Coordinates of C-alpha atoms in Angstrom, one line a residue:
Chain V
M113 CA 27.6 12.7 17.5
S114 CA 26.6 16.2 18.5
R115 CA 23.0 17.3 17.7
S116 CA 21.4 20.6 17.0
V117 CA 17.8 20.8 18.2
L118 CA 15.0 23.4 17.5
V119 CA 12.0 23.5 19.8
S120 CA 9.0 25.7 18.8
G121 CA 6.9 26.8 21.7
G122 CA 9.8 26.1 24.1
C123 CA 8.7 28.9 26.5
G124 CA 5.4 27.2 27.1
F125 CA 4.2 25.0 29.9
L126 CA 5.2 21.7 28.4
G127 CA 7.9 23.2 26.3
S128 CA 9.9 24.6 29.2
H129 CA 9.9 21.3 31.0
L130 CA 11.1 19.6 27.9
I131 CA 13.9 22.1 27.5
D132 CA 15.1 21.2 31.0
R133 CA 15.4 17.6 29.9
L134 CA 17.0 18.4 26.5
L135 CA 19.7 20.3 28.3
R136 CA 20.6 17.2 30.3
R137 CA 21.7 15.5 27.0
N138 CA 25.4 15.1 26.5
D139 CA 25.0 14.9 22.8
L140 CA 23.3 18.3 22.6
E141 CA 25.4 20.8 20.9
R142 CA 22.9 23.6 20.4
L143 CA 19.3 24.2 21.4
V144 CA 17.3 26.9 19.7
V145 CA 13.9 27.8 21.1
V146 CA 11.5 29.6 18.7
D147 CA 8.6 31.2 20.6
N148 CA 6.4 34.2 20.0
L149 CA 5.5 34.4 23.7
W150 CA 1.8 34.3 22.8
T151 CA 1.0 31.8 25.6
G152 CA 4.6 31.0 26.6
T153 CA 6.6 33.2 28.9
R154 CA 10.2 34.2 29.5
D155 CA 9.7 33.3 33.2
N156 CA 9.4 29.6 32.3
I157 CA 13.0 29.6 31.0
A158 CA 14.4 32.3 33.2
H159 CA 16.4 29.7 35.1
V160 CA 18.2 28.4 32.0
T161 CA 21.8 29.6 31.9
D162 CA 23.2 26.8 29.6
P163 CA 25.4 28.4 26.9
R164 CA 24.1 25.9 24.3
F165 CA 20.7 27.4 24.7
S166 CA 19.3 30.4 22.7
L167 CA 15.9 31.9 22.4
Q168 CA 14.4 33.4 19.1
I169 CA 11.3 35.5 19.6
A170 CA 9.4 34.6 16.4
D171 CA 6.3 32.9 15.0
A172 CA 6.9 29.3 14.1
D173 CA 5.3 29.8 10.7
S174 CA 7.7 32.5 9.6
F175 CA 10.9 31.9 11.6
S176 CA 13.8 31.7 9.2
S177 CA 17.4 30.6 9.7
G178 CA 20.4 29.7 7.7
E179 CA 20.9 26.8 10.1
R180 CA 19.5 23.3 9.7
F181 CA 18.7 21.1 12.6
D182 CA 19.1 17.4 13.4
E183 CA 15.9 17.4 15.4
I184 CA 12.9 19.6 15.5
I185 CA 10.2 19.4 18.2
H186 CA 7.1 21.3 17.2
L187 CA 5.1 22.3 20.2
A188 CA 4.0 25.8 19.2
S189 CA 0.3 26.2 19.8
P190 CA -2.0 27.5 22.5
A191 CA -3.4 24.4 24.3
S192 CA -6.2 25.9 26.4
P193 CA -9.7 26.3 24.9
I194 CA -10.2 29.9 26.0
W195 CA -6.9 30.8 24.2
Y196 CA -7.4 28.9 20.9
M197 CA -11.1 29.7 20.6
R198 CA -10.2 33.4 20.8
E199 CA -7.8 33.3 17.9
P200 CA -8.5 30.5 15.5
I201 CA -6.5 31.8 12.6
R202 CA -3.4 32.2 14.7
T203 CA -3.9 28.7 16.1
I204 CA -4.1 27.2 12.7
K205 CA -1.0 29.1 11.5
A206 CA 1.0 28.1 14.6
N207 CA 0.3 24.4 14.1
I208 CA 0.1 23.8 10.3
G209 CA 2.0 26.9 9.1
G210 CA 4.5 26.1 11.8
A211 CA 5.0 22.5 10.7
L212 CA 5.2 23.6 7.0
N213 CA 7.8 26.2 7.8
L214 CA 9.9 24.2 10.2
L215 CA 10.1 21.2 7.9
M216 CA 12.3 23.4 5.7
L217 CA 14.8 23.8 8.6
L218 CA 15.3 20.1 9.1
K219 CA 18.5 18.5 7.9
P220 CA 18.0 15.6 5.5
G221 CA 17.5 12.5 7.6
G222 CA 16.6 14.7 10.6
R223 CA 13.7 13.9 13.0
F224 CA 10.5 15.9 13.3
C225 CA 8.6 15.5 16.5
F226 CA 5.1 16.9 16.9
A227 CA 2.9 17.3 20.0
S228 CA -0.6 16.4 18.9
T229 CA -3.4 16.1 21.4
S230 CA -6.3 13.9 22.7
E231 CA -8.5 16.7 21.3
I232 CA -8.1 14.9 17.9
Y233 CA -10.6 12.3 19.3
G234 CA -13.2 15.1 19.8
D235 CA -16.1 13.9 22.0
P236 CA -15.1 10.2 21.9
Q237 CA -17.7 7.5 21.4
V238 CA -15.3 4.8 22.7
S239 CA -13.4 4.8 26.0
P240 CA -10.5 4.5 26.5
Q241 CA -9.4 5.8 23.1
P242 CA -6.8 3.7 21.2
E243 CA -4.6 5.4 18.6
S244 CA -6.7 3.7 15.9
Y245 CA -9.9 5.4 16.9
R246 CA -10.7 8.0 14.3
G247 CA -12.4 10.4 16.6
S248 CA -15.6 12.4 16.7
V249 CA -14.7 16.0 16.0
D250 CA -17.3 18.5 14.7
C251 CA -15.2 20.2 12.1
T252 CA -17.5 23.2 12.2
G253 CA -17.7 23.4 16.0
P254 CA -16.3 26.0 18.5
R255 CA -13.2 24.0 19.3
A256 CA -12.6 23.0 15.6
A257 CA -9.7 25.3 14.7
Y258 CA -7.5 23.6 17.4
D259 CA -8.7 20.0 16.9
E260 CA -8.6 20.2 13.1
S261 CA -5.2 22.0 12.9
K262 CA -3.7 19.2 15.1
R263 CA -5.4 16.6 12.9
C264 CA -4.2 18.2 9.7
T265 CA -0.7 18.6 11.0
E266 CA -0.6 14.9 11.8
A267 CA -1.9 14.2 8.3
L268 CA 0.8 16.4 6.8
L269 CA 3.6 14.6 8.7
F270 CA 2.5 11.1 8.1
E271 CA 1.9 11.9 4.4
Q272 CA 5.5 13.3 4.2
Q273 CA 6.7 10.2 5.9
R274 CA 5.0 8.2 3.1
V275 CA 6.0 10.5 0.2
S276 CA 9.6 11.4 1.3
G277 CA 10.6 9.0 4.1
L278 CA 10.5 11.8 6.7
D279 CA 11.4 10.5 10.2
V280 CA 8.4 11.7 12.3
R281 CA 7.4 11.1 15.9
V282 CA 3.8 12.1 16.8
V283 CA 2.4 12.0 20.3
R284 CA -1.2 12.6 21.3
I285 CA -1.0 14.3 24.7
F286 CA -3.9 14.0 27.1
N287 CA -4.8 16.6 29.8
T288 CA -1.7 17.7 31.6
Y289 CA -1.2 20.0 34.6
G290 CA 1.5 21.2 36.9
P291 CA 3.9 24.0 37.7
R292 CA 4.5 26.7 34.9
T293 CA 0.9 26.7 33.8
R294 CA -0.1 30.3 33.1
M295 CA -2.1 32.0 35.8
D296 CA -4.7 32.9 33.1
D297 CA -4.5 29.6 31.3
G298 CA -8.1 28.8 31.9
R299 CA -8.0 25.0 32.3
A300 CA -9.6 23.2 35.2
I301 CA -6.8 22.3 37.7
S302 CA -4.9 25.6 37.5
N303 CA -8.2 27.5 37.6
F304 CA -9.3 25.6 40.7
V305 CA -6.0 26.1 42.5
I306 CA -5.8 29.9 41.7
Q307 CA -9.5 30.4 42.6
A308 CA -9.0 28.5 45.9
L309 CA -5.9 30.7 46.7
T310 CA -7.6 34.0 45.7
T311 CA -11.4 34.3 45.7
G312 CA -12.1 31.1 47.5
V313 CA -14.8 30.2 45.0
L314 CA -14.1 27.4 42.5
T315 CA -16.1 27.5 39.2
V316 CA -17.3 24.1 37.8
Y317 CA -18.9 24.3 34.3
G318 CA -21.9 22.1 34.1
D319 CA -22.5 19.5 36.8
G320 CA -18.8 18.5 36.8
S321 CA -19.5 14.9 35.9
Q322 CA -17.3 15.2 32.7
S323 CA -14.2 13.1 33.4
R324 CA -10.6 13.6 32.4
S325 CA -7.4 11.7 32.8
W326 CA -5.2 14.2 34.6
G327 CA -1.5 13.8 33.8
Y328 CA 1.1 15.4 36.0
V329 CA 3.6 17.2 33.8
D330 CA 6.7 15.3 35.0
D331 CA 5.2 12.0 34.0
I332 CA 4.0 13.3 30.6
V333 CA 7.4 14.9 29.8
E334 CA 9.1 11.7 30.8
G335 CA 7.0 9.9 28.1
L336 CA 7.9 12.6 25.5
E337 CA 11.6 12.4 26.3
R338 CA 11.7 8.7 25.9
F339 CA 9.7 8.7 22.7
F340 CA 11.3 11.7 21.0
W341 CA 14.9 10.9 21.6
R342 CA 16.0 8.8 24.6
D343 CA 14.7 5.3 23.8
S344 CA 15.6 3.7 20.5
I345 CA 12.1 3.4 19.0
S346 CA 11.3 2.9 15.3
H347 CA 7.6 3.3 15.7
R348 CA 6.6 6.8 14.5
G349 CA 3.2 7.1 16.3
P350 CA 0.7 8.4 16.8
L351 CA 1.3 7.5 20.4
N352 CA -1.1 8.3 23.3
I353 CA 0.7 9.8 26.3
G354 CA -1.3 10.6 29.4
N355 CA -2.8 9.3 32.6
N356 CA -5.5 6.7 32.2
H357 CA -7.0 7.2 35.7
E358 CA -10.2 9.1 35.0
V359 CA -11.4 11.5 37.6
S360 CA -14.4 13.8 37.3
V361 CA -14.0 17.5 37.2
L362 CA -16.2 17.9 40.3
H363 CA -14.1 15.5 42.2
I364 CA -10.9 17.5 41.4
A365 CA -12.7 20.7 42.4
E366 CA -13.7 19.1 45.7
F367 CA -10.1 17.9 46.4
V368 CA -8.6 21.4 45.6
S369 CA -11.3 23.0 47.8
S370 CA -10.4 20.7 50.6
L371 CA -6.9 22.2 50.6
V372 CA -8.3 25.7 51.5
P373 CA -10.7 25.6 54.4
G374 CA -13.6 27.9 53.8
S375 CA -13.5 27.7 50.0
S376 CA -16.6 26.6 48.1
I377 CA -17.7 25.4 44.6
E378 CA -20.1 27.2 42.3
H379 CA -21.6 25.8 39.1
Q380 CA -21.8 27.7 35.8
P381 CA -23.5 26.6 32.6
P382 CA -21.6 23.9 30.6
V383 CA -19.1 24.9 28.0
P384 CA -20.4 24.1 24.4
Q385 CA -19.0 20.8 23.1
D386 CA -17.0 20.1 26.2
P387 CA -16.1 16.4 25.8
T388 CA -17.9 14.2 28.3
N389 CA -14.9 11.9 28.8
R390 CA -11.3 11.5 27.7
C391 CA -9.1 8.6 28.6
P392 CA -6.0 7.2 26.8
D393 CA -5.7 3.6 25.9
L394 CA -2.0 3.1 26.9
T395 CA -1.5 -0.3 25.4
L396 CA 0.9 1.0 22.8
A397 CA 2.7 3.3 25.2
R398 CA 3.4 0.4 27.6
H399 CA 4.7 -1.7 24.8
L400 CA 7.0 1.0 23.4
L401 CA 8.1 2.5 26.7
P402 CA 8.5 -0.4 29.1
G403 CA 8.1 0.7 32.7
W404 CA 6.7 4.2 31.8
E405 CA 3.5 5.2 33.4
A406 CA 1.9 8.4 34.7
K407 CA 2.5 7.4 38.2
T408 CA 1.8 10.6 40.1
G409 CA -1.6 10.5 41.6
Y410 CA -3.8 13.6 41.4
Q411 CA -3.5 14.2 45.1
E412 CA 0.3 14.4 45.0
G413 CA 0.3 16.3 41.6
I414 CA -2.2 18.8 42.7
A415 CA -0.4 19.3 46.0
R416 CA 2.8 20.2 44.1
T417 CA 0.9 22.4 41.7
F418 CA -0.8 24.1 44.6
E419 CA 2.4 24.9 46.3
W420 CA 3.9 26.3 43.1
F421 CA 1.0 28.6 42.5
R422 CA 0.9 29.6 46.2
Q423 CA 4.5 30.7 46.0
R424 CA 3.9 32.6 42.8
I425 CA 0.9 34.4 44.1
A426 CA 2.7 35.2 47.4
A427 CA 5.6 36.6 45.4
T428 CA 3.4 38.9 43.3
R429 CA 1.8 40.2 46.5
M430 CA 5.1 41.2 48.1
Chain Q
M1044 CA -25.1 46.9 -7.3
S1045 CA -22.2 45.6 -9.3
R1046 CA -20.0 42.9 -7.8
S1047 CA -16.4 41.9 -8.1
V1048 CA -15.8 38.2 -7.7
L1049 CA -12.6 36.1 -7.3
V1050 CA -12.6 32.4 -8.0
S1051 CA -9.6 30.3 -7.0
G1052 CA -9.3 27.2 -9.1
G1053 CA -11.5 28.6 -11.8
C1054 CA -9.7 26.7 -14.6
G1055 CA -10.5 23.3 -13.0
F1056 CA -13.3 20.9 -13.8
L1057 CA -15.9 22.3 -11.5
G1058 CA -14.5 25.8 -11.5
S1059 CA -14.8 26.3 -15.2
H1060 CA -18.4 25.3 -15.2
L1061 CA -19.0 27.7 -12.3
I1062 CA -17.3 30.5 -14.3
D1063 CA -19.8 30.0 -17.2
R1064 CA -22.6 30.6 -14.7
L1065 CA -21.0 33.6 -13.0
L1066 CA -20.6 35.2 -16.4
R1067 CA -24.4 35.1 -16.9
R1068 CA -24.8 37.4 -13.9
N1069 CA -25.9 40.9 -14.8
D1070 CA -24.6 42.3 -11.5
L1071 CA -21.1 40.9 -12.2
E1072 CA -18.6 43.7 -12.9
R1073 CA -15.4 41.8 -12.7
L1074 CA -14.4 38.2 -12.4
V1075 CA -10.8 37.3 -11.5
V1076 CA -9.8 33.7 -11.7
V1077 CA -6.7 32.7 -9.7
D1078 CA -5.3 29.3 -10.8
N1079 CA -1.8 27.8 -10.9
L1080 CA -2.8 25.3 -13.6
W1081 CA -1.7 22.4 -11.4
T1082 CA -4.8 20.4 -12.2
G1083 CA -6.8 23.1 -14.0
T1084 CA -6.2 23.9 -17.7
R1085 CA -6.4 26.9 -20.0
D1086 CA -8.5 24.7 -22.3
N1087 CA -11.3 24.7 -19.8
I1088 CA -11.8 28.4 -20.1
A1089 CA -10.6 28.9 -23.7
H1090 CA -14.1 29.6 -24.8
V1091 CA -14.5 32.6 -22.4
T1092 CA -14.3 36.0 -24.2
D1093 CA -16.2 38.1 -21.7
P1094 CA -14.3 41.4 -21.1
R1095 CA -15.2 41.2 -17.4
F1096 CA -13.1 38.1 -17.0
S1097 CA -9.4 37.9 -16.3
L1098 CA -7.0 35.0 -15.4
Q1099 CA -4.1 35.3 -12.9
I1100 CA -1.7 32.4 -13.0
A1101 CA -0.8 32.1 -9.3
D1102 CA -1.0 30.0 -6.2
A1103 CA -4.1 30.7 -4.1
D1104 CA -1.9 30.8 -1.0
S1105 CA 0.4 33.5 -2.3
F1106 CA -1.7 35.5 -4.8
S1107 CA -1.7 39.2 -3.9
S1108 CA -3.7 42.1 -5.3
G1109 CA -4.5 45.6 -4.3
E1110 CA -8.1 44.9 -5.2
R1111 CA -10.7 43.7 -2.7
F1112 CA -13.6 41.5 -3.7
D1113 CA -17.3 41.3 -2.8
E1114 CA -17.3 37.6 -3.2
I1115 CA -14.6 35.0 -3.1
I1116 CA -15.2 31.4 -4.2
H1117 CA -12.3 29.2 -3.1
L1118 CA -12.1 26.0 -5.2
A1119 CA -8.4 25.7 -5.5
S1120 CA -7.4 22.1 -4.7
P1121 CA -6.8 18.9 -6.5
A1122 CA -9.8 16.6 -6.1
S1123 CA -8.6 13.3 -7.4
P1124 CA -6.8 10.9 -5.0
I1125 CA -3.9 10.2 -7.3
W1126 CA -3.2 13.9 -7.6
Y1127 CA -3.6 14.9 -3.9
M1128 CA -1.8 11.7 -2.6
R1129 CA 1.2 12.6 -4.7
E1130 CA 1.6 16.1 -3.3
P1131 CA 0.2 16.4 0.2
I1132 CA 2.0 19.6 1.2
R1133 CA 0.8 21.4 -1.9
T1134 CA -2.7 20.1 -1.3
I1135 CA -2.7 21.5 2.3
K1136 CA -1.3 24.8 1.1
A1137 CA -3.9 25.1 -1.6
N1138 CA -6.8 24.6 0.7
I1139 CA -5.8 26.1 4.1
G1140 CA -3.1 28.4 2.9
G1141 CA -5.4 29.5 0.1
A1142 CA -8.2 30.3 2.5
L1143 CA -6.0 32.2 4.9
N1144 CA -4.5 34.3 2.0
L1145 CA -7.8 34.9 0.1
L1146 CA -9.6 36.0 3.3
M1147 CA -7.4 39.0 3.2
L1148 CA -8.6 40.0 -0.2
L1149 CA -12.3 40.0 0.8
K1150 CA -14.1 43.3 1.3
P1151 CA -15.5 43.9 4.7
G1152 CA -19.0 42.3 4.7
G1153 CA -18.0 40.2 1.6
R1154 CA -19.0 36.6 1.2
F1155 CA -16.5 33.7 1.3
C1156 CA -17.6 30.5 -0.4
F1157 CA -15.7 27.2 0.0
A1158 CA -16.0 23.9 -1.8
S1159 CA -15.6 21.3 0.8
T1160 CA -16.1 17.6 0.1
S1161 CA -17.8 14.4 1.1
E1162 CA -14.3 13.2 1.8
I1163 CA -14.6 14.9 5.2
Y1164 CA -16.9 12.0 6.2
G1165 CA -14.0 9.6 5.5
D1166 CA -15.2 6.0 5.4
P1167 CA -18.7 6.7 6.9
Q1168 CA -20.3 4.5 9.5
V1169 CA -23.8 5.9 8.7
S1170 CA -25.5 6.1 5.4
P1171 CA -26.7 8.4 4.0
Q1172 CA -24.5 11.1 5.6
P1173 CA -26.2 14.1 7.1
E1174 CA -24.2 17.3 7.6
S1175 CA -24.2 16.7 11.3
Y1176 CA -22.3 13.4 10.9
R1177 CA -18.8 14.0 12.3
G1178 CA -17.1 11.6 9.9
S1179 CA -14.6 8.7 10.2
V1180 CA -11.4 10.0 8.8
D1181 CA -8.0 8.4 9.7
C1182 CA -6.0 11.5 10.1
T1183 CA -2.8 9.5 9.6
G1184 CA -4.0 7.7 6.5
P1185 CA -3.1 7.9 2.9
R1186 CA -5.9 10.3 1.9
A1187 CA -5.5 12.4 5.0
A1188 CA -3.8 15.5 3.6
Y1189 CA -6.9 16.1 1.4
D1190 CA -9.6 15.1 3.9
E1191 CA -8.0 17.0 6.8
S1192 CA -7.1 20.1 4.8
K1193 CA -10.8 20.3 3.8
R1194 CA -11.9 19.7 7.4
C1195 CA -9.5 22.3 8.7
T1196 CA -10.5 24.9 6.2
E1197 CA -14.2 24.3 7.2
A1198 CA -13.1 24.8 10.8
L1199 CA -11.2 28.0 9.9
L1200 CA -14.2 29.5 8.1
F1201 CA -16.8 28.7 10.7
E1202 CA -14.5 29.9 13.5
Q1203 CA -14.1 33.2 11.6
Q1204 CA -17.8 33.4 11.3
R1205 CA -18.1 33.1 15.0
V1206 CA -15.2 35.3 15.9
S1207 CA -15.7 38.1 13.3
G1208 CA -19.1 37.6 11.7
L1209 CA -17.6 36.4 8.4
D1210 CA -20.3 35.7 5.8
V1211 CA -19.4 32.1 4.8
R1212 CA -21.0 29.5 2.5
V1213 CA -19.6 26.0 2.7
V1214 CA -20.7 23.1 0.5
R1215 CA -19.7 19.5 0.8
I1216 CA -19.6 18.2 -2.8
F1217 CA -20.0 14.5 -3.4
N1218 CA -18.6 12.6 -6.4
T1219 CA -19.0 14.6 -9.5
Y1220 CA -18.2 13.8 -13.2
G1221 CA -18.7 15.2 -16.6
P1222 CA -17.1 17.1 -19.5
R1223 CA -13.8 19.0 -18.7
T1224 CA -12.5 16.3 -16.4
R1225 CA -8.8 15.9 -17.1
M1226 CA -7.8 12.9 -19.3
D1227 CA -5.4 11.9 -16.5
D1228 CA -7.7 12.8 -13.6
G1229 CA -7.7 9.2 -12.4
R1230 CA -11.3 9.0 -11.0
A1231 CA -13.6 6.2 -11.9
I1232 CA -16.0 7.5 -14.6
S1233 CA -13.5 9.4 -16.7
N1234 CA -11.0 6.5 -16.3
F1235 CA -13.6 4.0 -17.5
V1236 CA -14.7 6.2 -20.5
I1237 CA -11.1 6.9 -21.6
Q1238 CA -10.1 3.2 -21.2
A1239 CA -13.2 2.1 -23.2
L1240 CA -12.3 4.6 -25.9
T1241 CA -8.6 3.7 -26.1
T1242 CA -7.4 0.4 -24.7
G1243 CA -10.8 -1.3 -24.4
V1244 CA -9.9 -2.6 -20.9
L1245 CA -11.6 -1.0 -17.9
T1246 CA -9.8 -1.2 -14.6
V1247 CA -11.9 -1.8 -11.5
Y1248 CA -10.0 -1.7 -8.1
G1249 CA -11.2 -4.4 -5.8
D1250 CA -14.4 -6.2 -6.6
G1251 CA -16.2 -3.0 -7.5
S1252 CA -18.9 -3.4 -4.9
Q1253 CA -17.9 0.0 -3.3
S1254 CA -20.7 2.4 -4.1
R1255 CA -20.8 6.1 -4.9
S1256 CA -23.4 8.7 -5.6
W1257 CA -22.4 10.0 -9.0
G1258 CA -23.4 13.6 -9.6
Y1259 CA -23.5 15.0 -13.1
V1260 CA -21.6 18.3 -13.2
D1261 CA -24.5 20.4 -14.5
D1262 CA -26.7 19.4 -11.5
I1263 CA -23.9 19.9 -9.0
V1264 CA -23.0 23.3 -10.3
E1265 CA -26.7 24.3 -10.3
G1266 CA -26.7 23.6 -6.6
L1267 CA -23.5 25.6 -6.0
E1268 CA -24.9 28.6 -8.0
R1269 CA -28.1 28.7 -6.1
F1270 CA -26.4 28.3 -2.7
F1271 CA -23.4 30.6 -3.3
W1272 CA -25.2 33.6 -4.9
R1273 CA -28.5 33.1 -6.7
D1274 CA -31.0 32.2 -4.0
S1275 CA -31.3 34.4 -0.9
I1276 CA -30.2 31.9 1.8
S1277 CA -29.1 32.9 5.2
H1278 CA -27.9 29.4 6.2
R1279 CA -24.1 29.2 5.9
G1280 CA -23.7 25.5 5.6
P1281 CA -22.2 23.0 5.6
L1282 CA -24.5 21.8 2.9
N1283 CA -24.3 18.5 1.1
I1284 CA -24.6 18.8 -2.7
G1285 CA -24.6 15.6 -4.7
N1286 CA -26.6 12.8 -6.2
N1287 CA -28.1 10.4 -3.6
H1288 CA -28.7 7.6 -6.0
E1289 CA -25.9 5.1 -5.1
V1290 CA -24.5 2.9 -7.8
S1291 CA -21.6 0.5 -7.5
V1292 CA -18.3 1.1 -9.2
L1293 CA -18.7 -2.3 -11.0
H1294 CA -22.1 -1.4 -12.3
I1295 CA -20.8 1.9 -13.8
A1296 CA -17.9 0.0 -15.4
E1297 CA -20.4 -2.4 -16.9
F1298 CA -22.5 0.4 -18.3
V1299 CA -19.5 2.2 -19.8
S1300 CA -18.3 -1.1 -21.3
S1301 CA -21.7 -1.6 -22.9
L1302 CA -21.1 1.6 -24.9
V1303 CA -18.1 0.1 -26.6
P1304 CA -18.6 -3.4 -28.0
G1305 CA -15.7 -5.6 -27.4
S1306 CA -14.4 -3.8 -24.4
S1307 CA -13.9 -5.7 -21.1
I1308 CA -13.3 -5.2 -17.4
E1309 CA -10.3 -6.2 -15.4
H1310 CA -9.9 -6.2 -11.6
Q1311 CA -6.9 -4.8 -9.7
P1312 CA -6.2 -4.9 -6.0
P1313 CA -8.3 -2.5 -3.9
V1314 CA -7.0 1.0 -3.2
P1315 CA -6.0 1.5 0.5
Q1316 CA -8.8 3.2 2.6
D1317 CA -11.1 3.5 -0.4
P1318 CA -14.4 4.3 1.2
T1319 CA -17.0 1.5 1.0
N1320 CA -19.9 3.9 0.5
R1321 CA -20.7 7.6 0.1
C1322 CA -24.2 8.9 -0.2
P1323 CA -25.5 12.4 0.8
D1324 CA -28.4 13.0 3.0
L1325 CA -30.1 15.7 1.0
T1326 CA -32.8 16.8 3.5
L1327 CA -31.1 20.2 4.1
A1328 CA -30.4 20.8 0.4
R1329 CA -34.1 20.1 -0.5
H1330 CA -35.2 22.5 2.3
L1331 CA -32.8 25.3 1.3
L1332 CA -33.0 24.9 -2.5
P1333 CA -36.6 23.9 -3.2
G1334 CA -36.9 22.1 -6.5
W1335 CA -33.2 21.4 -6.8
E1336 CA -32.1 17.8 -7.4
A1337 CA -29.3 15.9 -9.2
K1338 CA -31.8 14.8 -11.8
T1339 CA -29.4 13.6 -14.5
G1340 CA -29.4 9.8 -14.4
Y1341 CA -26.0 8.1 -14.7
Q1342 CA -26.9 6.7 -18.1
E1343 CA -27.6 10.1 -19.6
G1344 CA -24.7 11.8 -17.7
I1345 CA -22.2 9.1 -18.8
A1346 CA -23.5 9.3 -22.4
R1347 CA -22.8 13.0 -22.5
T1348 CA -19.4 12.6 -20.8
F1349 CA -18.6 9.7 -23.2
E1350 CA -19.4 11.9 -26.2
W1351 CA -17.2 14.8 -24.9
F1352 CA -14.2 12.5 -24.4
R1353 CA -14.8 10.8 -27.7
Q1354 CA -14.5 14.2 -29.5
R1355 CA -11.5 15.2 -27.5
I1356 CA -9.7 11.9 -28.2
A1357 CA -10.6 12.2 -31.9
A1358 CA -9.3 15.7 -32.0
T1359 CA -5.9 14.8 -30.5
R1360 CA -5.6 12.0 -33.1
M1361 CA -6.1 14.3 -36.1

């Protein structure tokens, strides 16, 4: 049975990796990417030559089409704080407006997959965070437009599942890094790598003791692929996907710095409401996706990311 | 300085009481109510003859006008669980879509007031709930579309305040009851009163030990009026408005039953995720609104509500 799939945000960091995996599917008849290139880039999909693929430059909340899709994967949203804090309205529209609009493009009985986030846990009071944890988000705070629009989109989808039987799949993705991150993304690992390769001074906000579980993109996208379409899973989520090996921001900075002799670390004041910790409870993921784990250690993942950025920066200097 | 005011949801229970107070303002030049009559009714404003008033039957998320307003008060949303659980998409559109759309109708420098809710605290783990409490909402649960759309609209407004200096006022309204509640509203006090006056059998879900702070509508609307326009307050909220005298659902049922000799109480299975308690910390309200309190005791408030429903039911029987 051939399938038509729409991916919103398919030119983004995660999205473009997911596109590569979708195009390996034999049952894929047609893949439409809807992206407004706000944080995504054409570069991320420049290598795609598959005739089943097409790109529509449009906002997820207003894209219209006469076509209906068997599967919709809704990724459209900025994911980096400096991006979503700058444009809260646009962030809310991308997530909630995007979901409301794209639901109308789903065939009856079709599947709607959504990339939620560990940010829905806010600054968590329990660690690791199981999916049942209700979170600690300040809904009036400086990160709230992103956190709450992800929470509300989850609510929308699970309510539609209850009210109309919608086939939903919701993942909560923890910190992810790797090739195809924007140069100006602003999150820790890509920042450190670029700073090490350019100015030689790595900026740590606060004392760097805040910890994160750093997931290498290949591992994360493997989890998404298995949950969204490859494995036969009836559970709808939410499902935590991430690396549960917590490493402090300072330790990551020190490791990146060690790759460039002569580079150094400077500290800046902490970012408001930066979570002190974030670590997935992966009990459910291990149960639903036997054998899956975020196996790439930070040393290996960062080395690959470093090499990708090194080549990019070298290319722009030529 | 004469002011133009738009109220979304002005035909609703709370909205219509607020309209009565707005029309007492000498500086009011024009009052436009936008209501789609989903849960609001024309009856609630049938007594209004003021020439400054006009009603536009429209959805808050799509209403358009060439006019710009000095003040917008966004109340459009169902507020009763049986109503918002039935139509989650419409609930999200009313709140978030409504706020996004109405923001475009605000004059530069205008004030945007929003009725949020104690539901943003979910099933609270602290009691009473101060405004700083982050809440315990299951964003995948059966009440999530309402709770999360209120949370996300708060996020939207406070982010816009930060990004663009928007003059916002956000109240979190706790349980409110009184005249002009719909007959089929479905919340406890009006249900008990109508059941006592008709079938004589009052339905309590669960054992009735869940407690609420029951605010009589006049007291609540007095708080809104003072915070939204009457007092000169620079604080933007969120501000809890409610009665902090907790009374159990069973006790309320017993009191209503005592008004109709021969009536009785029956128990039904508990409602999923019905909060066990809800009580506002009013420290901030007392500070910002000196002298304000929800002073109407439940006996007096219920007696007035009872009499209003008695007359309505008698009128429909004639």
